[in-house]
């Protein structure tokens, strides 16, 4: 216990700054002679920019800004558009928007003209992080402050940000003001608005937008139809969705695998599995080859109904048809086994998918990890934790706390210390409730540890 006390105290005071070094790639050499065209391409190939090369190795926002300033001071040269755009993208990806603002101010002050793609990317990043007002402000400032021409791509980007953040009234107003803003909506614009009204549960308004689209002679896309078909099928209105599908075919729009998957899902909702399976094989006669997505609909429905053996047979069929199962397919099986408290079988699926060359996603690891913790198999859970950490993923803190307490009960002090050290490296931490549970558990039989409780509880990282 004394060793654990020491480790926990070190965990409390350990620095969270860590550097992730990435080894540089060694150049590849070719012995064959190059053609004249290849030699000309080599001559005119742009030389790599040292700043951008160094930037790729940097994963801390403060270091990005420092590198930006230090490079300019050390070389005496001014940054140009590639350097600015790379640094801004990096900061946005790291969600350091104060750093983004700093570089945008410098961009404006030095009158460096940037391409529209930089601002479209930033608008999307702002939207993903919920900074809608910043996205709107940047959209309006593009041509005024940055001398950047705004095309329909920028308009659609901000329109989509408004819809995805449920700013529906503003999206409606912006769409209606498109002419005044100098834009003529295209199919993407109309698709965004149709999606908005369907998300709001207003199919009548969505249909009016669709009719307006046709009235303005804007050609509907497959996405236009799929959005509406999916909405109808999920509401159990399969026949209405099928009518729209037939209208789509009559107008010369070729359905894709997503279209059929949506219809199949609608049939499964109505408990018409055999009809869904028949549709998957019929689609091939219509010139659309079944994909993993279509098989996924059937496997998911079988798993929900507990018919896991039939689902396994479909998985075998997928492989026979040389269709590579994706993580979503394997996750269906893993989810089923974990629900049934069969974590060992879920783990075998995890191993099988890796052998098959399918890379597990964060949800894959978390389901297996949670499954072992649920059944109290903390040794196997620790193995999954190691694999997650190596792959750059991390479990939910509440389940991780449960693992730590389970290992403490087994006297696995070194394993607990390892987990805490990994949390420091990954800049992760428990919330206050989890810390209280952990400290009370570890101190239950050791009163000498009480004086560290205040110290440990003060370390709370949500």
Coordinates of C-alpha atoms in Angstrom, one line a residue:
X1 CA 0.0 0.0 0.0
X2 CA 2.9 2.3 0.8
X3 CA 4.1 1.9 -2.8
X4 CA 0.7 2.8 -4.1
X5 CA 0.6 5.9 -1.9
X6 CA 3.9 7.0 -3.4
X7 CA 2.7 6.4 -7.0
X8 CA -0.6 8.2 -6.4
X9 CA 1.2 11.2 -4.9
X10 CA 3.6 11.2 -7.8
X11 CA 0.6 11.1 -10.1
X12 CA -0.8 14.1 -8.3
X13 CA 2.3 16.3 -8.9
X14 CA 3.5 14.8 -12.2
X15 CA 3.9 17.2 -15.0
X16 CA 1.4 16.8 -17.9
X17 CA 3.7 18.1 -20.5
X18 CA 4.9 15.4 -22.8
X19 CA 6.5 15.4 -26.1
X20 CA 5.5 13.0 -28.8
X21 CA 8.4 12.6 -31.1
X22 CA 7.8 11.1 -34.5
X23 CA 10.7 9.4 -36.3
X24 CA 11.5 10.9 -39.6
X25 CA 11.1 8.8 -42.6
X26 CA 14.1 7.5 -44.4
X27 CA 14.2 8.3 -48.1
X28 CA 13.4 5.6 -50.6
X29 CA 15.8 4.8 -53.4
X30 CA 15.0 3.5 -56.9
X31 CA 17.4 1.8 -59.2
X32 CA 15.4 2.0 -62.4
X33 CA 16.0 4.9 -64.8
X34 CA 13.5 7.7 -64.9
X35 CA 11.6 8.7 -68.0
X36 CA 12.1 12.3 -69.4
X37 CA 8.6 13.2 -68.1
X38 CA 9.5 12.0 -64.6
X39 CA 12.8 14.0 -64.7
X40 CA 10.9 17.2 -65.8
X41 CA 8.4 16.7 -62.9
X42 CA 11.4 16.3 -60.5
X43 CA 12.9 19.5 -61.8
X44 CA 9.7 21.5 -61.3
X45 CA 8.7 19.8 -58.1
X46 CA 8.4 22.3 -55.3
X47 CA 11.0 22.0 -52.6
X48 CA 9.7 21.1 -49.1
X49 CA 9.2 24.0 -46.8
X50 CA 11.2 23.4 -43.6
X51 CA 8.7 25.2 -41.4
X52 CA 5.8 22.9 -42.6
X53 CA 8.0 19.8 -42.2
X54 CA 8.7 20.8 -38.5
X55 CA 5.0 21.7 -38.0
X56 CA 3.9 18.2 -38.9
X57 CA 5.9 16.9 -35.9
X58 CA 4.3 19.4 -33.5
X59 CA 1.2 18.4 -31.5
X60 CA 1.0 21.1 -28.8
X61 CA -0.7 24.4 -29.7
X62 CA 1.7 26.6 -27.8
X63 CA 4.6 25.0 -29.7
X64 CA 2.9 25.7 -33.0
X65 CA 2.7 29.4 -32.3
X66 CA 6.3 29.4 -30.9
X67 CA 7.6 27.6 -34.0
X68 CA 5.8 30.1 -36.2
X69 CA 7.5 33.1 -34.6
X70 CA 10.9 31.4 -34.1
X71 CA 11.1 30.4 -37.7
X72 CA 10.5 33.9 -39.0
X73 CA 13.1 35.4 -36.5
X74 CA 15.7 32.8 -37.3
X75 CA 15.4 33.0 -41.1
X76 CA 14.5 36.6 -41.4
X77 CA 11.9 35.8 -44.1
X78 CA 8.2 36.4 -44.0
X79 CA 5.7 33.6 -43.9
X80 CA 3.6 33.1 -47.0
X81 CA 0.2 31.5 -47.6
X82 CA 1.3 27.9 -47.3
X83 CA 2.9 28.5 -43.9
X84 CA -0.1 30.5 -42.6
X85 CA -2.7 28.0 -43.9
X86 CA -0.7 25.0 -42.5
X87 CA -0.3 26.6 -39.0
X88 CA -3.9 27.8 -38.9
X89 CA -5.2 24.3 -39.9
X90 CA -3.0 22.8 -37.2
X91 CA -4.2 25.1 -34.5
X92 CA -7.8 24.6 -35.5
X93 CA -7.4 20.8 -35.4
X94 CA -5.9 21.2 -31.9
X95 CA -8.9 23.5 -31.0
X96 CA -6.6 26.4 -30.1
X97 CA -8.8 29.1 -31.6
X98 CA -7.1 31.9 -29.7
X99 CA -3.9 30.9 -31.6
X100 CA -6.0 30.9 -34.8
X101 CA -7.2 34.4 -34.1
X102 CA -3.6 35.5 -33.5
X103 CA -2.5 34.3 -36.9
X104 CA -5.5 35.7 -38.7
X105 CA -4.7 39.1 -37.3
X106 CA -1.1 38.8 -38.7
X107 CA -2.5 37.5 -41.9
X108 CA -4.7 40.6 -42.3
X109 CA -1.9 43.0 -41.1
X110 CA 0.6 41.6 -43.7
X111 CA -2.1 41.7 -46.5
X112 CA -1.4 38.1 -47.4
X113 CA -4.1 36.9 -49.8
X114 CA -5.3 33.4 -49.0
X115 CA -7.5 30.9 -50.9
X116 CA -11.1 30.3 -50.0
X117 CA -10.4 26.7 -48.9
X118 CA -8.6 28.0 -45.8
X119 CA -11.7 29.9 -44.6
X120 CA -14.1 27.1 -45.6
X121 CA -12.0 24.7 -43.5
X122 CA -12.0 27.1 -40.5
X123 CA -15.8 27.6 -40.8
X124 CA -16.2 23.9 -40.6
X125 CA -13.9 23.6 -37.6
X126 CA -15.7 26.4 -35.8
X127 CA -19.0 24.6 -36.4
X128 CA -17.8 21.2 -35.1
X129 CA -16.7 22.9 -31.9
X130 CA -19.9 24.9 -31.5
X131 CA -18.4 28.3 -32.2
X132 CA -21.1 29.3 -34.6
X133 CA -20.9 33.0 -34.1
X134 CA -17.2 32.9 -34.9
X135 CA -18.0 31.0 -38.1
X136 CA -20.6 33.6 -39.1
X137 CA -18.2 36.5 -38.4
X138 CA -15.5 34.8 -40.5
X139 CA -17.9 34.2 -43.4
X140 CA -18.8 37.9 -43.5
X141 CA -15.2 39.0 -43.0
X142 CA -13.7 36.9 -45.8
X143 CA -14.1 39.4 -48.7
X144 CA -14.0 42.5 -46.5
X145 CA -11.0 42.0 -44.3
X146 CA -9.1 39.2 -46.1
X147 CA -9.8 40.1 -49.8
X148 CA -11.0 36.6 -50.5
X149 CA -13.7 35.9 -53.0
X150 CA -16.6 34.0 -51.5
X151 CA -18.1 31.3 -53.7
X152 CA -21.1 29.1 -53.2
X153 CA -18.8 26.7 -51.3
X154 CA -18.4 29.2 -48.5
X155 CA -22.1 29.9 -48.5
X156 CA -23.0 26.2 -48.2
X157 CA -20.3 25.7 -45.5
X158 CA -21.9 28.3 -43.2
X159 CA -25.4 27.2 -44.0
X160 CA -24.5 23.6 -43.0
X161 CA -22.8 24.9 -39.8
X162 CA -26.0 26.6 -38.8
X163 CA -28.1 23.5 -39.5
X164 CA -25.8 21.2 -37.7
X165 CA -25.8 23.5 -34.6
X166 CA -29.6 23.7 -34.7
X167 CA -29.6 27.4 -35.6
X168 CA -32.6 26.8 -37.8
X169 CA -34.1 30.3 -38.0
X170 CA -30.7 31.8 -39.0
X171 CA -30.2 29.1 -41.6
X172 CA -33.7 29.8 -43.0
X173 CA -33.0 33.5 -43.2
X174 CA -29.6 33.0 -44.8
X175 CA -31.0 30.7 -47.4
X176 CA -33.8 33.2 -48.3
X177 CA -31.2 36.0 -48.4
X178 CA -29.0 34.1 -50.8
X179 CA -29.7 36.3 -53.8
X180 CA -29.0 39.5 -51.8
X181 CA -25.7 38.0 -50.7
X182 CA -24.9 37.2 -54.3
X183 CA -25.4 33.5 -54.3
X184 CA -27.6 31.2 -56.4
X185 CA -28.3 28.1 -54.4
X186 CA -27.3 24.8 -56.0
X187 CA -28.3 21.2 -55.2
X188 CA -26.0 21.2 -52.1
X189 CA -27.8 24.2 -50.7
X190 CA -31.2 22.7 -51.2
X191 CA -30.1 19.4 -49.7
X192 CA -29.0 21.1 -46.6
X193 CA -32.3 22.8 -46.2
X194 CA -34.2 19.6 -46.9
X195 CA -32.1 17.9 -44.2
X196 CA -32.9 20.7 -41.8
X197 CA -36.7 20.5 -42.1
X198 CA -36.6 16.7 -41.8
X199 CA -34.5 17.0 -38.7
X200 CA -37.1 19.4 -37.3
X201 CA -39.8 16.8 -38.1
X202 CA -41.4 19.1 -40.8
X203 CA -41.7 16.9 -43.9
X204 CA -44.2 19.2 -45.5
X205 CA -41.7 22.1 -45.5
X206 CA -39.0 19.7 -46.7
X207 CA -41.3 18.8 -49.6
X208 CA -41.9 22.5 -50.4
X209 CA -38.1 23.0 -50.6
X210 CA -37.8 20.0 -52.9
X211 CA -40.6 21.4 -55.1
X212 CA -38.9 24.8 -55.1
X213 CA -35.7 23.1 -56.2
X214 CA -37.4 21.5 -59.2
X215 CA -39.1 24.9 -60.0
X216 CA -35.8 26.6 -60.1
X217 CA -34.5 23.9 -62.4
X218 CA -31.9 22.8 -59.9
X219 CA -31.1 19.1 -60.6
X220 CA -31.8 16.9 -57.6
X221 CA -29.0 14.5 -56.7
X222 CA -29.0 11.0 -55.2
X223 CA -28.4 12.7 -51.8
X224 CA -31.6 14.7 -52.3
X225 CA -33.6 11.5 -52.7
X226 CA -31.8 9.5 -50.1
X227 CA -32.3 12.1 -47.4
X228 CA -36.1 12.0 -47.9
X229 CA -36.3 8.2 -48.4
X230 CA -34.3 7.6 -45.2
X231 CA -36.6 9.9 -43.2
X232 CA -39.7 8.1 -44.5
X233 CA -38.4 4.6 -43.9
X234 CA -37.2 5.4 -40.4
X235 CA -40.7 6.5 -39.6
X236 CA -42.1 3.2 -40.8
X237 CA -43.5 4.8 -44.0
X238 CA -41.8 2.4 -46.3
X239 CA -44.4 2.5 -49.1
X240 CA -44.0 6.3 -49.3
X241 CA -40.3 5.9 -49.4
X242 CA -40.6 3.4 -52.2
X243 CA -42.7 5.7 -54.2
X244 CA -40.0 8.4 -54.0
X245 CA -37.5 5.7 -55.0
X246 CA -39.5 4.8 -58.1
X247 CA -39.8 8.5 -59.0
X248 CA -36.1 8.8 -58.7
X249 CA -35.6 6.0 -61.1
X250 CA -38.1 7.4 -63.6
X251 CA -36.2 10.7 -63.6
X252 CA -33.0 8.9 -64.6
X253 CA -31.3 9.1 -61.2
X254 CA -29.4 5.9 -60.5
X255 CA -29.9 4.6 -56.9
X256 CA -26.7 3.8 -55.0
X257 CA -26.0 1.3 -52.2
X258 CA -27.1 3.9 -49.6
X259 CA -30.5 4.2 -51.3
X260 CA -31.1 0.4 -51.1
X261 CA -29.7 0.3 -47.5
X262 CA -32.3 2.9 -46.4
X263 CA -35.1 0.9 -48.0
X264 CA -33.8 -2.3 -46.5
X265 CA -33.7 -0.7 -43.1
X266 CA -37.3 0.5 -43.5
X267 CA -38.3 -3.1 -44.2
X268 CA -36.4 -4.4 -41.2
X269 CA -38.2 -1.8 -39.0
X270 CA -41.5 -3.3 -40.2
X271 CA -40.1 -6.8 -39.4
X272 CA -39.9 -7.8 -43.0
X273 CA -36.4 -9.2 -42.9
X274 CA -36.9 -11.6 -45.8
X275 CA -38.1 -8.8 -48.0
X276 CA -35.1 -6.8 -47.0
X277 CA -32.8 -9.7 -47.9
X278 CA -34.5 -10.2 -51.2
X279 CA -34.1 -6.5 -52.0
X280 CA -30.3 -6.7 -51.4
X281 CA -30.0 -9.5 -54.0
X282 CA -32.5 -7.8 -56.4
X283 CA -30.4 -4.6 -56.4
X284 CA -27.7 -6.3 -58.2
X285 CA -30.0 -6.9 -61.2
X286 CA -30.7 -3.2 -61.3
X287 CA -26.9 -2.6 -61.7
X288 CA -26.0 -1.8 -58.1
X289 CA -23.6 -4.2 -56.5
X290 CA -24.3 -4.9 -52.8
X291 CA -21.8 -3.4 -50.5
X292 CA -20.8 -4.0 -46.9
X293 CA -23.4 -1.3 -45.9
X294 CA -26.2 -3.5 -47.2
X295 CA -25.0 -6.6 -45.4
X296 CA -24.6 -4.5 -42.3
X297 CA -28.3 -3.7 -42.3
X298 CA -29.2 -7.4 -42.3
X299 CA -26.6 -8.4 -39.7
X300 CA -27.7 -5.5 -37.4
X301 CA -31.3 -6.6 -37.5
X302 CA -30.4 -10.2 -36.9
X303 CA -28.3 -9.3 -33.9
X304 CA -31.1 -7.1 -32.4
X305 CA -33.4 -10.2 -32.6
X306 CA -30.8 -12.4 -31.1
X307 CA -30.3 -14.5 -34.2
X308 CA -26.5 -14.3 -33.9
X309 CA -25.8 -17.6 -35.7
X310 CA -27.6 -16.5 -38.8
X311 CA -25.7 -13.2 -38.6
X312 CA -22.4 -15.3 -38.5
X313 CA -23.5 -17.1 -41.6
X314 CA -24.0 -13.7 -43.4
X315 CA -20.5 -12.7 -42.3
X316 CA -19.1 -15.8 -43.9
X317 CA -21.0 -15.0 -47.1
X318 CA -19.6 -11.5 -47.1
X319 CA -16.1 -12.9 -47.1
X320 CA -16.9 -15.5 -49.8
X321 CA -18.1 -12.6 -52.0
X322 CA -14.7 -10.9 -51.4
X323 CA -16.4 -8.0 -49.6
X324 CA -14.2 -6.8 -46.7
X325 CA -16.2 -6.3 -43.5
X326 CA -15.7 -3.0 -41.8
X327 CA -15.5 -2.0 -38.2
X328 CA -19.2 -1.3 -38.0
X329 CA -20.0 -5.0 -39.0
X330 CA -17.6 -6.3 -36.3
X331 CA -19.0 -3.9 -33.8
X332 CA -22.4 -5.3 -34.2
X333 CA -21.1 -8.7 -33.0
X334 CA -19.0 -7.2 -30.2
X335 CA -22.0 -5.2 -29.0
X336 CA -24.2 -8.3 -28.9
X337 CA -21.7 -10.5 -27.0
X338 CA -21.0 -7.7 -24.5
X339 CA -24.7 -7.3 -23.9
X340 CA -25.0 -11.0 -23.3
X341 CA -22.0 -10.9 -20.8
X342 CA -19.9 -12.9 -23.2
X343 CA -16.9 -10.6 -23.2
X344 CA -14.5 -13.4 -24.1
X345 CA -16.3 -14.0 -27.4
X346 CA -16.3 -10.3 -28.0
X347 CA -12.6 -10.3 -27.5
X348 CA -12.2 -13.1 -30.1
X349 CA -14.1 -10.9 -32.6
X350 CA -11.7 -8.1 -31.8
X351 CA -8.7 -10.3 -32.6
X352 CA -10.4 -11.7 -35.7
X353 CA -11.0 -8.3 -37.2
X354 CA -7.4 -7.3 -36.6
X355 CA -6.2 -10.5 -38.3
X356 CA -8.5 -9.7 -41.2
X357 CA -6.8 -6.3 -41.6
X358 CA -9.7 -4.2 -40.2
X359 CA -8.6 -1.6 -37.8
X360 CA -10.7 -1.3 -34.6
X361 CA -12.1 2.1 -33.8
X362 CA -12.4 3.7 -30.3
X363 CA -15.9 2.3 -29.8
X364 CA -14.7 -1.2 -30.6
X365 CA -12.1 -1.2 -27.8
X366 CA -14.4 0.5 -25.4
X367 CA -17.2 -2.1 -25.8
X368 CA -14.8 -4.9 -25.1
X369 CA -13.1 -3.1 -22.2
X370 CA -16.5 -2.3 -20.6
X371 CA -17.6 -5.9 -21.2
X372 CA -14.7 -7.3 -19.2
X373 CA -15.1 -4.8 -16.4
X374 CA -18.8 -5.6 -16.3
X375 CA -18.0 -9.4 -15.8
X376 CA -15.3 -8.6 -13.3
X377 CA -12.5 -10.0 -15.5
X378 CA -10.0 -7.2 -14.7
X379 CA -7.0 -9.0 -16.0
X380 CA -8.4 -9.2 -19.5
X381 CA -9.7 -5.6 -19.2
X382 CA -6.1 -4.5 -18.5
X383 CA -4.9 -6.3 -21.7
X384 CA -7.5 -4.3 -23.7
X385 CA -6.4 -1.1 -21.9
X386 CA -2.9 -1.8 -23.1
X387 CA -4.0 -2.3 -26.7
X388 CA -6.2 0.9 -26.5
X389 CA -3.3 3.0 -25.2
X390 CA -1.0 1.7 -27.9
X391 CA -3.6 2.5 -30.6
X392 CA -4.1 6.0 -29.4
X393 CA -7.5 5.4 -27.8
X394 CA -8.7 5.7 -24.2
X395 CA -11.6 4.2 -22.2
X396 CA -14.3 6.2 -20.5
X397 CA -13.0 7.4 -17.1
X398 CA -15.9 6.0 -15.1
X399 CA -15.1 2.5 -16.4
X400 CA -11.4 3.0 -15.9
X401 CA -12.0 3.9 -12.3
X402 CA -14.0 0.7 -11.9
X403 CA -11.0 -1.2 -13.3
X404 CA -8.6 0.5 -10.9
X405 CA -10.7 -0.4 -7.9
X406 CA -11.0 -4.0 -9.1
X407 CA -7.3 -4.3 -9.5
X408 CA -6.8 -2.8 -6.0
X409 CA -9.1 -5.4 -4.5
X410 CA -6.9 -8.1 -6.2
X411 CA -3.7 -6.4 -4.8
X412 CA -2.5 -5.5 -8.3
X413 CA -0.7 -2.3 -7.1
X414 CA 1.8 -2.2 -9.9
X415 CA -0.9 -2.5 -12.5
X416 CA -2.8 0.4 -10.9
X417 CA 0.4 2.5 -10.9
X418 CA 0.9 1.7 -14.6
X419 CA -2.7 2.9 -15.4
X420 CA -2.1 6.2 -13.5
X421 CA 1.1 6.8 -15.3
X422 CA -0.6 6.2 -18.6
X423 CA -3.2 8.8 -17.6
X424 CA -0.5 11.4 -17.0
X425 CA 1.0 10.7 -20.4
X426 CA -2.4 11.0 -22.1
X427 CA -3.4 14.0 -20.0
X428 CA -6.4 12.2 -18.7
X429 CA -7.9 12.3 -15.2
X430 CA -10.8 11.3 -13.0
X431 CA -13.6 13.6 -12.0
X432 CA -14.2 14.4 -8.4
X433 CA -16.8 11.6 -7.9
X434 CA -14.4 9.0 -9.3
X435 CA -11.5 10.2 -7.2
X436 CA -13.5 10.0 -4.0
X437 CA -14.5 6.4 -4.8
X438 CA -10.9 5.5 -5.7
X439 CA -9.4 7.1 -2.6
X440 CA -11.9 5.7 -0.2
X441 CA -11.4 2.2 -1.6
X442 CA -7.6 2.4 -1.4
X443 CA -7.6 3.9 2.1
X444 CA -10.2 1.7 3.6
X445 CA -7.6 -0.3 5.5
X446 CA -4.7 2.2 5.7
X447 CA -5.4 5.2 7.9
X448 CA -1.9 6.6 7.4
X449 CA -3.0 7.5 3.8
X450 CA -5.6 9.9 5.0
X451 CA -3.3 12.9 4.9
X452 CA -3.0 12.5 1.1
X453 CA -6.7 12.5 0.4
X454 CA -6.9 16.3 0.1
X455 CA -3.9 16.4 -2.2
X456 CA -5.3 13.7 -4.5
X457 CA -8.8 15.1 -4.6
X458 CA -7.4 18.5 -5.7
X459 CA -6.3 16.8 -8.9
X460 CA -9.5 16.8 -10.9
X461 CA -9.5 16.8 -14.7
X462 CA -12.9 16.3 -16.3

